[in-house]
Short mmCIF file of C-alpha atoms in Angstrom, two decimals:
data_model
loop_
_atom_site.label_atom_id
_atom_site.label_comp_id
_atom_site.label_asym_id
_atom_site.label_seq_id
_atom_site.Cartn_x
_atom_site.Cartn_y
_atom_site.Cartn_z
CA MET A 1 15.31 10.25 -11.92
CA ASN A 2 16.82 8.87 -8.78
CA ASN A 3 15.04 6.44 -6.53
CA PRO A 4 14.00 8.63 -3.58
CA THR A 5 15.13 6.02 -1.06
CA ARG A 6 18.60 5.56 -2.54
CA GLY A 7 20.24 8.72 -1.21
CA SER A 8 22.98 10.28 -3.33
CA ALA A 9 23.87 7.32 -5.55
CA PRO A 10 24.14 8.12 -9.26
CA PRO A 11 20.86 7.68 -11.16
CA LEU A 12 20.19 4.41 -12.90
CA PRO A 13 18.99 4.26 -16.51
CA PRO A 14 15.18 4.68 -16.47
CA LEU A 15 14.29 1.11 -17.48
CA LYS A 16 16.63 -0.37 -14.92
CA GLN A 17 15.33 2.03 -12.27
CA LEU A 18 11.73 1.01 -13.01
CA MET A 19 12.58 -2.67 -12.70
CA GLN A 20 14.52 -2.13 -9.48
CA ASP A 21 11.69 -0.06 -8.01
CA LEU A 22 9.20 -2.77 -8.95
CA GLN A 23 11.17 -5.30 -6.90
CA THR A 24 11.43 -2.86 -3.99
CA ASP A 25 7.69 -2.18 -4.15
CA LEU A 26 6.95 -5.91 -4.11
CA ARG A 27 9.03 -6.34 -0.94
CA GLU A 28 7.56 -3.28 0.74
CA TYR A 29 3.94 -4.10 -0.13
CA GLN A 30 4.52 -7.56 1.37
CA ALA A 31 5.82 -5.82 4.50
CA LEU A 32 2.79 -3.50 4.49
CA HIS A 33 0.49 -6.51 4.17
CA GLN A 34 2.11 -8.07 7.24
CA LEU A 35 1.94 -4.79 9.17
CA LEU A 36 -1.76 -4.42 8.40
CA GLU A 37 -2.39 -7.96 9.63
CA ALA A 38 -0.45 -7.22 12.84
CA GLN A 39 -2.48 -4.01 13.19
CA PHE A 40 -5.70 -6.01 12.94
CA GLN A 41 -4.53 -8.45 15.62
CA ALA A 42 -3.53 -5.54 17.87
CA ALA A 43 -6.96 -3.95 17.36
CA LEU A 44 -8.64 -7.22 18.32
CA ARG A 45 -6.56 -7.24 21.53
CA HIS A 46 -7.24 -3.51 22.14
CA ASP A 47 -3.45 -3.00 22.30
CA ALA A 48 -3.19 0.78 21.97
CA SER A 49 0.60 0.81 22.27
CA ALA A 50 1.05 -1.68 19.43
CA LEU A 51 -1.52 0.19 17.32
CA GLN A 52 0.37 3.44 17.78
CA THR A 53 3.69 1.84 16.82
CA GLN A 54 2.17 0.09 13.81
CA ALA A 55 0.44 3.28 12.66
CA ALA A 56 3.82 5.05 12.57
CA GLU A 57 5.40 2.14 10.68
CA VAL A 58 2.52 1.98 8.19
CA THR A 59 2.69 5.74 7.59
CA ALA A 60 6.45 5.66 6.95
CA LEU A 61 6.12 2.70 4.60
CA VAL A 62 3.21 4.21 2.68
CA ASP A 63 5.18 7.46 2.32
CA ARG A 64 8.10 5.56 0.74
CA LEU A 65 5.74 3.67 -1.57
CA ASP A 66 4.10 6.93 -2.64
CA GLN A 67 7.48 8.56 -3.33
CA ARG A 68 8.40 5.68 -5.62
CA ARG A 69 4.98 5.87 -7.32
CA GLN A 70 5.58 9.55 -8.07
CA ALA A 71 9.13 8.83 -9.28
CA ARG A 72 7.74 6.04 -11.49
CA ARG A 73 5.33 8.47 -13.13
CA GLU A 74 8.21 10.81 -13.89
CA LEU A 75 10.34 7.96 -15.26
CA LEU A 76 7.49 6.86 -17.50
CA ARG A 77 7.09 10.42 -18.77
CA THR A 78 10.83 10.47 -19.50
CA LEU A 79 10.66 7.18 -21.38
CA LEU A 80 7.43 8.01 -23.22
CA PRO A 81 7.39 11.80 -23.70
CA ALA A 82 4.88 11.66 -26.58
CA HIS A 83 2.32 9.69 -24.56
CA PRO A 84 -0.12 11.90 -22.59
CA ALA A 85 -0.46 9.54 -19.59
CA PRO A 86 1.98 6.65 -19.84
CA GLY A 87 1.26 3.62 -17.68
CA VAL A 88 2.32 0.05 -17.15
CA ALA A 89 1.00 -1.20 -20.50
CA GLU A 90 3.06 1.40 -22.34
CA PHE A 91 6.11 0.55 -20.21
CA LEU A 92 5.76 -3.16 -20.96
CA ALA A 93 5.50 -2.39 -24.68
CA LEU A 94 8.97 -0.81 -24.47
CA LEU A 95 10.53 -4.09 -23.36
CA PRO A 96 11.73 -6.67 -25.87
CA ALA A 97 8.96 -9.10 -26.79
CA GLN A 98 11.46 -11.94 -26.93
CA GLY A 99 13.25 -13.09 -23.83
CA PRO A 100 12.31 -13.02 -20.17
CA MET A 101 12.38 -9.28 -19.45
CA ARG A 102 8.83 -8.43 -20.58
CA ALA A 103 7.35 -11.60 -19.09
CA ASN A 104 9.13 -11.02 -15.76
CA ALA A 105 8.03 -7.39 -15.66
CA ALA A 106 4.42 -8.30 -16.49
CA ARG A 107 4.43 -10.98 -13.80
CA GLY A 108 5.92 -8.51 -11.31
CA TRP A 109 3.29 -5.88 -12.10
CA ALA A 110 0.51 -8.44 -11.73
CA GLN A 111 1.91 -9.48 -8.34
CA LEU A 112 2.19 -5.84 -7.31
CA GLU A 113 -1.41 -5.12 -8.34
CA ALA A 114 -2.60 -8.13 -6.33
CA LEU A 115 -0.61 -6.99 -3.28
CA VAL A 116 -1.97 -3.45 -3.56
CA ARG A 117 -5.54 -4.80 -3.69
CA ALA A 118 -4.89 -7.08 -0.70
CA CYS A 119 -3.42 -4.19 1.29
CA LYS A 120 -6.40 -1.97 0.45
CA GLU A 121 -8.77 -4.73 1.56
CA ARG A 122 -6.86 -5.26 4.82
CA ASN A 123 -6.74 -1.53 5.47
CA ALA A 124 -10.50 -1.22 4.91
CA ARG A 125 -11.13 -4.21 7.19
CA ASN A 126 -8.93 -2.67 9.90
CA GLY A 127 -10.72 0.66 9.54
CA ARG A 128 -14.13 -1.00 9.90
CA LEU A 129 -13.01 -2.89 13.01
CA MET A 130 -11.58 0.20 14.66
CA ALA A 131 -14.63 2.30 13.76
CA ASP A 132 -16.91 -0.37 15.22
CA GLN A 133 -14.78 -0.53 18.36
CA GLN A 134 -14.90 3.26 18.67
CA ALA A 135 -18.70 3.21 18.34
CA VAL A 136 -18.95 0.59 21.09
CA PHE A 137 -16.68 2.63 23.37
CA GLN A 138 -18.76 5.73 22.73
CA ARG A 139 -21.96 3.87 23.63
CA VAL A 140 -20.35 2.53 26.81
CA LEU A 141 -19.05 5.96 27.81
CA HIS A 142 -22.02 8.09 26.79
CA GLY A 143 -24.95 5.70 26.72
CA GLU A 144 -27.00 4.36 23.87
CA GLU A 145 -28.73 7.00 21.75
CA ASN A 146 -31.35 4.56 20.49
CA PRO A 147 -31.76 2.00 23.23
CA LEU A 148 -33.09 -1.39 22.27
CA TYR A 149 -35.66 -1.16 25.06
CA GLY A 150 -37.55 1.99 25.94
CA SER A 151 -37.70 3.53 29.39
CA ASP A 152 -40.78 1.42 30.16
CA PHE A 153 -38.63 -1.66 30.84
#
């Protein structure tokens, strides 16, 4: 299966495609991590213009990452047709035990998993900040539903 971001280039052999996509995912998850940090800083500054731009960039990047994830599933099914739900462990088992290929792939997958977790954490943090900011704005605009002090004060 072709890498969805490669255009009309001839398909690579599945193992080579998986390794190439792993490297691309590592680069793009690092970029996503940086974008999410920039998004957080923009939210702290209440910079709506920057938030809008970053949201579009994050969406485009996540779409590319998801396309490669789907392509990876198909490649794994091609490589391991007898396995009901092939994953990374099964992929790594295909690689030669001797030599650097398996070790490099395992290290790359571990780095990718760590980056995915870090991006999820940053995204959740950003969501909490923006939800809290929205709640504050709503209270300022519409008043407090449960005021700290009653009407007696």
